[in-house]
Coordinates of C-alpha atoms and ligand atoms in Angstrom, one line a residue:
M1 CA 174.0 127.3 65.3
V2 CA 175.8 126.3 62.1
E3 CA 174.6 123.1 60.5
S4 CA 177.1 120.4 61.4
W5 CA 177.3 116.7 61.4
V6 CA 179.1 115.1 64.3
N7 CA 180.4 111.6 64.2
L8 CA 180.1 109.9 67.5
A9 CA 181.3 106.5 66.3
E10 CA 184.4 106.4 68.5
R11 CA 182.5 107.4 71.6
I12 CA 179.6 105.0 71.5
G13 CA 180.9 102.3 69.2
A14 CA 178.2 103.0 66.6
D15 CA 178.0 105.3 63.6
L16 CA 175.8 108.1 64.7
H17 CA 175.4 111.5 63.1
L18 CA 173.9 114.4 65.0
E19 CA 172.6 117.2 62.9
L20 CA 173.0 120.4 64.9
S21 CA 170.8 122.8 63.0
G22 CA 167.6 124.7 63.2
A23 CA 166.2 127.4 65.5
G24 CA 166.8 127.8 69.2
S25 CA 169.6 128.0 71.7
R26 CA 172.5 125.6 71.5
R27 CA 171.0 123.5 74.3
T28 CA 167.7 123.3 72.4
V29 CA 169.4 122.3 69.2
L30 CA 171.5 119.6 70.8
A31 CA 168.5 118.3 72.8
R32 CA 166.4 118.2 69.6
A33 CA 169.2 116.3 67.7
L34 CA 169.6 113.7 70.4
R35 CA 165.8 113.3 70.8
E36 CA 165.5 112.8 67.0
A37 CA 168.3 110.2 67.1
V38 CA 166.4 108.3 69.8
R39 CA 163.1 108.7 68.2
A40 CA 164.4 107.5 64.8
G41 CA 166.1 104.5 66.4
R42 CA 169.6 105.6 65.5
L43 CA 170.4 105.6 69.2
A44 CA 169.2 102.3 70.5
P45 CA 167.6 101.7 73.9
G46 CA 170.4 101.0 76.5
T47 CA 173.1 102.8 74.5
R48 CA 175.5 104.6 76.7
L49 CA 176.1 108.2 75.8
P50 CA 179.5 109.8 76.1
P51 CA 180.2 111.7 79.4
Y52 CA 179.0 115.2 78.9
R53 CA 182.5 116.6 79.2
S54 CA 183.8 114.7 76.3
L55 CA 180.7 115.3 74.1
A56 CA 181.1 119.0 74.9
A57 CA 184.7 118.9 73.8
D58 CA 183.8 117.0 70.6
L59 CA 181.1 119.4 69.7
G60 CA 182.8 122.6 70.8
L61 CA 180.1 123.4 73.2
A62 CA 180.1 124.5 76.9
R63 CA 179.9 121.6 79.3
N64 CA 176.8 123.2 80.9
T65 CA 175.1 123.2 77.6
V66 CA 175.5 119.5 77.1
A67 CA 174.7 118.8 80.8
D68 CA 171.5 120.8 80.5
A69 CA 170.5 119.0 77.3
Y70 CA 171.1 115.7 79.0
A71 CA 169.1 116.8 82.0
E72 CA 166.2 117.9 79.8
L73 CA 166.1 114.5 78.0
I74 CA 166.3 112.7 81.3
A75 CA 163.4 114.7 82.6
E76 CA 161.4 113.9 79.5
G77 CA 162.2 110.2 79.8
W78 CA 164.3 109.7 76.7
L79 CA 167.5 109.1 78.7
T80 CA 168.2 107.6 82.1
A81 CA 171.1 108.4 84.4
R82 CA 172.3 105.9 87.1
Q83 CA 175.3 106.3 89.3
G84 CA 178.1 104.1 88.0
S85 CA 176.4 103.3 84.7
G86 CA 176.4 106.8 83.1
T87 CA 173.7 108.2 80.9
R88 CA 171.9 105.8 78.7
V89 CA 169.1 105.8 76.2
A90 CA 165.9 104.8 78.1
S91 CA 164.4 101.4 77.3
R92 CA 161.3 101.6 75.0
A93 CA 159.2 100.1 77.7
E94 CA 159.6 103.4 79.6
P95 CA 157.9 106.0 77.6
P96 CA 158.6 109.7 78.3
R97 CA 156.3 110.8 81.0
P98 CA 153.0 111.4 79.3
A99 CA 150.1 112.4 81.4
R100 CA 148.3 109.1 80.7
V101 CA 150.6 106.2 80.1
P102 CA 149.8 104.7 76.7
K103 CA 150.2 101.1 75.9
R104 CA 153.5 100.2 74.3
V105 CA 153.4 101.2 70.7
P106 CA 156.1 100.5 68.1
R107 CA 157.7 103.7 66.8
S108 CA 159.3 104.3 63.5
A109 CA 161.2 107.2 61.9
A110 CA 158.3 108.3 59.7
P111 CA 155.3 109.3 62.0
E112 CA 152.4 106.9 61.8
H113 CA 150.0 109.8 62.1
N114 CA 150.9 113.2 60.7
L115 CA 149.0 115.9 62.4
R116 CA 151.4 118.7 61.7
Q117 CA 149.8 121.7 60.2
G118 CA 151.0 123.0 56.9
Q119 CA 149.8 120.6 54.3
P120 CA 146.6 119.9 52.5
D121 CA 145.4 116.4 52.0
A122 CA 147.8 115.2 49.2
S123 CA 145.5 112.3 48.3
A124 CA 142.8 114.8 47.3
F125 CA 144.9 116.6 44.7
P126 CA 142.5 116.9 41.7
R127 CA 144.8 114.9 39.3
A128 CA 142.3 114.3 36.5
A129 CA 141.1 118.0 36.4
W130 CA 144.6 119.3 36.6
L131 CA 145.7 117.0 33.8
A132 CA 142.8 118.1 31.7
A133 CA 143.6 121.8 32.4
S134 CA 147.3 121.1 31.6
R135 CA 146.3 119.4 28.3
R136 CA 144.1 122.3 27.3
A137 CA 146.7 124.9 28.4
L138 CA 149.5 123.2 26.4
T139 CA 147.3 122.9 23.3
A140 CA 146.4 126.5 23.4
A141 CA 149.7 127.9 24.5
P142 CA 151.3 130.4 22.1
N143 CA 154.9 129.7 21.1
D144 CA 156.3 132.4 23.3
A145 CA 155.2 130.3 26.3
F146 CA 158.0 127.9 25.6
G147 CA 160.7 130.7 25.7
P148 CA 162.3 132.2 28.7
G149 CA 159.5 133.4 31.0
D150 CA 158.4 136.9 31.8
P151 CA 159.4 137.5 35.5
Q152 CA 156.1 139.2 36.1
G153 CA 154.3 135.9 35.2
R154 CA 152.0 134.8 32.4
I155 CA 149.4 137.4 31.5
E156 CA 146.7 134.7 31.3
L157 CA 147.3 133.8 34.9
R158 CA 147.5 137.4 36.1
H159 CA 144.1 138.1 34.5
A160 CA 142.5 135.0 36.0
L161 CA 143.9 135.9 39.4
A162 CA 142.8 139.5 39.3
D163 CA 139.2 138.3 38.6
Y164 CA 139.3 135.5 41.1
L165 CA 140.8 137.4 44.0
A166 CA 138.3 140.3 43.5
R167 CA 135.4 137.9 43.5
V168 CA 136.5 135.6 46.4
R169 CA 138.7 137.8 48.6
G170 CA 137.7 141.3 47.8
V171 CA 141.2 142.1 46.5
R172 CA 141.4 145.3 44.3
S173 CA 143.9 144.8 41.5
T174 CA 144.7 144.6 37.8
A175 CA 147.0 142.2 36.0
D176 CA 149.8 144.8 35.9
R177 CA 149.9 145.0 39.8
I178 CA 150.3 141.2 40.1
V179 CA 153.7 139.5 40.2
I180 CA 153.8 135.7 40.1
C181 CA 156.2 134.0 42.5
S182 CA 156.6 130.5 44.0
G183 CA 154.7 131.2 47.2
F184 CA 154.8 133.3 50.4
A185 CA 158.4 132.3 51.3
H186 CA 159.6 133.4 47.9
A187 CA 157.7 136.7 48.3
L188 CA 159.5 137.3 51.6
R189 CA 162.9 136.6 50.0
L190 CA 162.2 138.9 47.1
L191 CA 160.9 141.7 49.3
F192 CA 163.4 141.6 52.1
G193 CA 166.3 139.6 50.7
G194 CA 166.1 141.8 47.6
R195 CA 166.0 145.0 49.8
V196 CA 162.7 146.2 48.2
L197 CA 161.6 146.6 51.9
R198 CA 163.8 147.1 54.9
G199 CA 163.4 146.3 58.6
P200 CA 162.5 146.7 61.3
L201 CA 159.4 144.7 60.6
A202 CA 156.5 144.4 63.1
V203 CA 155.2 140.8 63.1
E204 CA 152.7 138.7 65.1
S205 CA 153.6 137.1 68.4
Y206 CA 153.1 133.7 66.7
G207 CA 154.1 132.7 63.2
L208 CA 156.2 130.2 61.2
A209 CA 159.8 129.9 62.5
F210 CA 160.7 129.2 58.9
H211 CA 159.5 132.7 57.9
R212 CA 161.4 134.3 60.8
A213 CA 164.5 132.5 59.6
I214 CA 164.1 134.0 56.1
L215 CA 163.9 137.5 57.7
D216 CA 166.8 136.8 60.0
A217 CA 168.9 135.7 57.0
A218 CA 168.0 139.1 55.4
S219 CA 169.1 140.8 58.6
V220 CA 165.6 142.1 59.2
R221 CA 164.9 142.8 62.9
T222 CA 161.3 141.7 63.8
I223 CA 159.3 143.2 66.6
P224 CA 156.4 141.2 67.8
L225 CA 153.0 142.9 68.4
G226 CA 150.9 141.8 71.4
L227 CA 148.1 139.3 70.8
D228 CA 144.7 139.0 72.6
E229 CA 141.2 137.7 71.8
R230 CA 140.8 140.4 69.1
G231 CA 144.0 139.3 67.3
S232 CA 147.2 141.2 66.9
R233 CA 147.4 144.5 68.8
T234 CA 147.9 146.7 65.7
E235 CA 147.3 149.8 67.7
E236 CA 150.8 149.3 69.2
L237 CA 152.2 150.2 65.7
A238 CA 151.5 153.9 66.5
H239 CA 154.1 153.7 69.3
T240 CA 156.6 151.4 67.7
K241 CA 159.6 153.5 66.6
G242 CA 161.2 153.2 63.2
V243 CA 158.7 150.5 62.0
R244 CA 157.3 151.2 58.5
A245 CA 156.0 147.7 57.7
V246 CA 154.0 145.0 59.4
L247 CA 153.5 141.3 58.5
L248 CA 150.0 140.0 59.4
T249 CA 147.7 137.0 58.8
P250 CA 144.5 139.0 59.2
A251 CA 141.9 136.5 57.9
H252 CA 143.1 133.7 60.2
Q253 CA 146.0 134.4 62.6
F254 CA 148.6 131.8 62.1
P255 CA 148.5 129.6 64.0
T256 CA 146.2 130.8 66.9
G257 CA 143.3 131.0 64.5
G258 CA 141.2 134.2 65.1
P259 CA 140.4 136.8 62.5
L260 CA 141.8 140.3 63.1
H261 CA 139.0 142.3 64.8
P262 CA 137.4 145.0 62.7
V263 CA 138.7 147.7 65.1
R264 CA 142.3 146.3 64.7
R265 CA 141.8 146.1 60.9
T266 CA 140.9 149.8 60.9
A267 CA 143.8 150.7 63.2
V268 CA 146.4 149.1 61.0
V269 CA 145.0 150.6 57.8
D270 CA 144.9 154.0 59.4
W271 CA 148.5 153.6 60.6
A272 CA 149.7 152.7 57.1
G273 CA 147.8 155.7 55.6
V274 CA 149.2 158.2 58.1
R275 CA 152.8 156.9 58.3
D276 CA 152.9 155.8 54.6
G277 CA 153.6 152.3 56.1
L278 CA 153.2 149.0 54.4
I279 CA 151.1 146.0 55.4
L280 CA 152.3 142.6 54.2
E281 CA 149.2 140.4 54.2
D282 CA 149.8 136.7 54.3
D283 CA 146.4 135.3 53.1
Y284 CA 147.5 131.6 53.3
D285 CA 144.2 129.9 53.8
G286 CA 141.6 132.7 53.2
E287 CA 139.2 130.5 51.2
F288 CA 138.7 128.0 53.9
R289 CA 136.1 129.5 56.2
Y290 CA 133.4 127.3 57.6
D291 CA 131.1 129.3 59.9
R292 CA 130.3 132.4 57.9
E293 CA 131.2 134.4 54.8
P294 CA 135.0 134.6 54.2
V295 CA 136.7 137.5 56.0
G296 CA 137.7 139.7 53.1
A297 CA 141.3 140.6 52.4
L298 CA 142.7 143.7 54.1
Q299 CA 144.1 144.7 50.8
G300 CA 140.6 145.8 49.6
L301 CA 140.7 148.6 52.2
D302 CA 143.8 150.2 51.0
P303 CA 145.5 148.7 47.9
D304 CA 148.3 151.3 47.9
H305 CA 149.6 150.3 51.4
V306 CA 149.1 146.5 51.3
V307 CA 151.2 143.8 49.6
Y308 CA 148.8 141.0 49.4
V309 CA 150.4 137.5 49.1
G310 CA 148.7 134.2 48.4
S311 CA 149.6 130.8 47.0
V312 CA 148.1 127.4 46.0
S313 CA 150.1 125.7 48.8
K314 CA 147.0 125.1 51.0
S315 CA 144.3 125.1 48.3
L316 CA 146.0 122.7 45.9
S317 CA 149.5 121.6 46.8
P318 CA 152.7 123.1 48.1
A319 CA 154.5 121.0 45.5
L320 CA 153.3 123.3 42.7
R321 CA 155.3 126.3 44.1
L322 CA 152.9 128.8 42.6
G323 CA 152.0 132.0 44.4
W324 CA 151.2 135.7 43.7
M325 CA 151.9 139.1 45.1
V326 CA 149.4 141.9 44.5
L327 CA 151.6 145.0 44.9
P328 CA 151.0 148.8 45.3
G329 CA 151.9 150.3 41.9
H330 CA 155.3 151.8 43.1
L331 CA 156.6 148.4 44.2
V332 CA 156.0 146.5 40.9
D333 CA 159.2 147.6 39.2
P334 CA 161.5 147.2 42.2
V335 CA 160.2 143.6 42.8
L336 CA 160.7 142.8 39.1
A337 CA 164.2 144.2 39.2
V338 CA 165.0 141.7 42.0
K339 CA 163.5 138.9 40.0
G340 CA 165.8 139.6 37.1
E341 CA 165.4 139.3 33.4
R342 CA 163.9 135.8 33.2
E343 CA 161.5 133.8 35.3
A344 CA 163.6 131.4 37.3
W345 CA 161.0 130.0 39.8
A346 CA 157.5 129.5 38.5
S347 CA 157.1 127.3 35.4
A348 CA 155.2 129.2 32.6
L349 CA 153.5 125.9 31.7
D350 CA 152.2 125.4 35.3
Q351 CA 151.1 129.0 35.3
L352 CA 149.1 128.5 32.1
T353 CA 147.5 125.3 33.6
L354 CA 146.6 127.2 36.8
A355 CA 145.1 130.0 34.6
D356 CA 142.9 127.5 32.8
F357 CA 142.0 125.7 36.1
I358 CA 140.8 129.0 37.6
A359 CA 139.1 130.5 34.5
S360 CA 137.2 127.2 33.8
G361 CA 135.7 127.2 37.4
R362 CA 137.5 124.0 38.4
Y363 CA 139.5 125.8 41.1
D364 CA 136.2 127.0 42.7
R365 CA 134.8 123.5 42.5
H366 CA 137.9 122.0 44.1
I367 CA 137.9 124.6 46.9
R368 CA 134.2 123.9 47.6
R369 CA 134.8 120.2 47.7
M370 CA 137.8 120.6 50.0
R371 CA 136.0 123.0 52.3
Q372 CA 133.3 120.4 52.8
R373 CA 135.9 117.7 53.5
Y374 CA 137.9 119.8 55.9
R375 CA 134.8 121.0 57.7
Q376 CA 133.9 117.4 58.3
R377 CA 137.3 116.7 59.6
R378 CA 137.2 119.7 61.9
N379 CA 133.8 118.5 63.2
L380 CA 135.2 115.0 63.9
L381 CA 138.1 116.5 65.8
V382 CA 135.7 118.6 68.0
D383 CA 133.4 115.6 68.5
T384 CA 136.4 113.4 69.5
L385 CA 137.5 115.9 72.1
A386 CA 134.0 116.3 73.4
E387 CA 133.8 112.6 73.9
H388 CA 137.2 111.7 75.2
A389 CA 138.8 114.9 76.5
P390 CA 136.2 117.5 77.3
H391 CA 138.7 119.5 79.3
V392 CA 140.7 120.2 76.1
T393 CA 139.1 122.9 73.9
A394 CA 139.7 123.3 70.2
T395 CA 140.0 126.9 69.2
G396 CA 140.5 128.7 65.9
I397 CA 138.1 126.3 64.3
A398 CA 136.0 128.7 62.2
A399 CA 138.6 128.6 59.4
G400 CA 141.6 127.0 58.0
L401 CA 143.2 123.6 58.0
H402 CA 144.4 123.4 61.6
S403 CA 143.1 124.0 65.1
V404 CA 144.7 124.9 68.4
L405 CA 143.9 122.6 71.3
R406 CA 144.2 124.4 74.6
L407 CA 145.9 122.2 77.2
P408 CA 146.0 122.5 81.0
P409 CA 149.0 124.7 82.1
G410 CA 152.4 123.1 82.1
T411 CA 151.4 120.1 79.9
E412 CA 152.4 121.1 76.4
R413 CA 155.8 119.5 76.3
S414 CA 154.8 116.2 77.9
T415 CA 151.8 116.0 75.5
V416 CA 153.9 116.5 72.4
N417 CA 156.3 113.8 73.8
A418 CA 153.5 111.4 74.6
A419 CA 152.1 112.0 71.1
A420 CA 155.5 111.3 69.6
W421 CA 155.6 108.1 71.5
L422 CA 152.2 107.1 70.0
G423 CA 153.6 107.7 66.5
I424 CA 151.9 111.1 66.1
A425 CA 153.8 114.1 64.6
V426 CA 152.3 117.3 66.1
D427 CA 153.7 120.6 67.2
G428 CA 153.2 122.5 70.4
L429 CA 152.2 126.2 70.2
A430 CA 155.6 127.2 71.7
T431 CA 157.2 126.1 68.4
F432 CA 155.6 129.1 66.7
R433 CA 156.2 131.7 69.3
H434 CA 158.4 134.7 68.5
P435 CA 161.4 134.6 70.9
Q436 CA 160.7 138.2 72.1
A437 CA 156.9 137.8 72.4
T438 CA 155.6 139.3 75.6
T439 CA 152.0 137.9 75.1
P440 CA 151.4 135.4 78.0
A441 CA 152.3 131.9 76.7
E442 CA 149.7 129.3 76.8
D443 CA 150.0 125.5 76.6
A444 CA 148.5 124.2 73.4
L445 CA 148.8 121.8 70.5
V446 CA 148.6 123.0 66.9
V447 CA 146.8 120.2 65.1
G448 CA 146.7 120.1 61.3
Y449 CA 143.6 118.1 60.4
A450 CA 144.1 118.3 56.6
T451 CA 147.3 116.3 56.3
P452 CA 146.3 112.6 56.8
P453 CA 144.4 110.9 53.9
D454 CA 140.7 110.3 54.7
H455 CA 141.1 106.6 55.5
A456 CA 143.8 107.4 58.2
Y457 CA 142.1 110.3 59.9
R458 CA 140.0 108.5 62.5
A459 CA 143.0 106.4 63.6
A460 CA 145.0 109.6 63.9
L461 CA 142.4 111.2 66.2
D462 CA 142.1 108.0 68.2
A463 CA 145.8 108.1 68.9
L464 CA 145.7 111.9 69.5
H465 CA 143.1 111.7 72.3
R466 CA 145.1 109.1 74.1
A467 CA 148.1 111.4 74.1
L468 CA 146.2 114.2 75.8
P469 CA 146.6 114.9 79.5
P470 CA 143.9 113.5 81.8
Q471 CA 141.2 115.7 83.2
P472 CA 142.8 117.7 86.1
Ligands
PLP501 C1 151.4 131.0 57.8 C2 151.7 130.5 56.4 N1 151.9 131.4 55.4 C3 152.1 131.0 54.2 C4 152.1 129.7 53.8 C5 152.3 129.3 52.4 O1 153.6 129.2 52.2 P1 154.1 129.0 50.7 O2 153.2 129.8 49.8 O3 155.6 129.6 50.7 O4 154.1 127.6 50.4 C6 151.9 128.7 54.8 C7 151.9 127.3 54.6 O5 151.4 126.7 53.7 C8 151.7 129.2 56.2 O6 151.4 128.3 57.1

């Protein structure tokens, strides 16, 4: 649905804007916008909503769409409907039906506890070490570093990355095969928006909706592979017509959490070799493995058929917007042609700082420190569940910055709502599901345990276990 702002001032006697944007059906988008308005306090408890016929006319939607969105929100407890008094925003004393009714908690627009996956602990950014690296990099920078940048990226950084990725991830590359970009999302835009690669593209049953949106915008049809306990069913590629490329998160399936089984790794590498296909490897958190040695990058098995992409978004900060693509030789020039004559995304000075940060060993030290910290957090999550909700299992815990909590069937939505009521921002697994996925859906929460600062983490877990459904 096109992004639009709808002024409901006349209808409800208050100035309310509904932002109708984002993924999903029209009903989903409208329900989400209304839910957000209630959650953020822009629609106060007791406010009477316009009759669904008039709202439908105002928004240019079918009546049924609005009626269904209202019904959904009534079922969740955000709205109430009484004969004669219309549809109203529920009173705060009546939380949406969580499995266990929590005590009344004040709610605010910004979540009190952010357990959404996707962000490292911002309070742990190594400010002093980064500043020192930046000072050294600036002092040593040749004059050409201050001119228009080379779209391939600074050679100092490409050398540092080639060494680092070989040592830590088993990536086989040289500096001339590396192109610096601003992260995975940028790589997708360059490859598919720039028509270096074309669809259809096989993808995993679960992934980031944001990435699917980038592919949709580039008119790339995506075809989900099945998923089971061994990871994505890459053997299906052999029977998937017209597909020459596949997007995978082999080290740590996002977000379900398992590594791609060795049999499946072999299957996809064989497929790429035989069909001259391409594997797009999203190695978004490969350094954060807790239980055993890191699962090496798939790229190391066949550098001519893998585009390997990484970034500092999980390891340092997504604010830096620094990432890299390790490309098969024949794709380097086409990608550079799409980037254009000058570097327009990644600051050359930040690139030099990162090069120094890696080459001086500070990056390794930071990763070690963060691995230790995130491991402790993961353990605390597991211990909290064992104590307060033993029927809820944390899976995908061997790696990464998030875990998937498996819930009793049918409880995902009410748990997300209950969590929201308790001031927790957290996503259900369904948020990540490909719309055409055929893999059986399971109820689960995707909990990012890296996001809160250390001092707030215990309180976040305390709130989380109160939002979980009771033992059946
Ligand atoms: C699955 C996945 N891929 C890639 C990334 C990194 O994205 P970017 O490099 O565009 O910040 C993330 C988030 O950090 C992610 O969750």
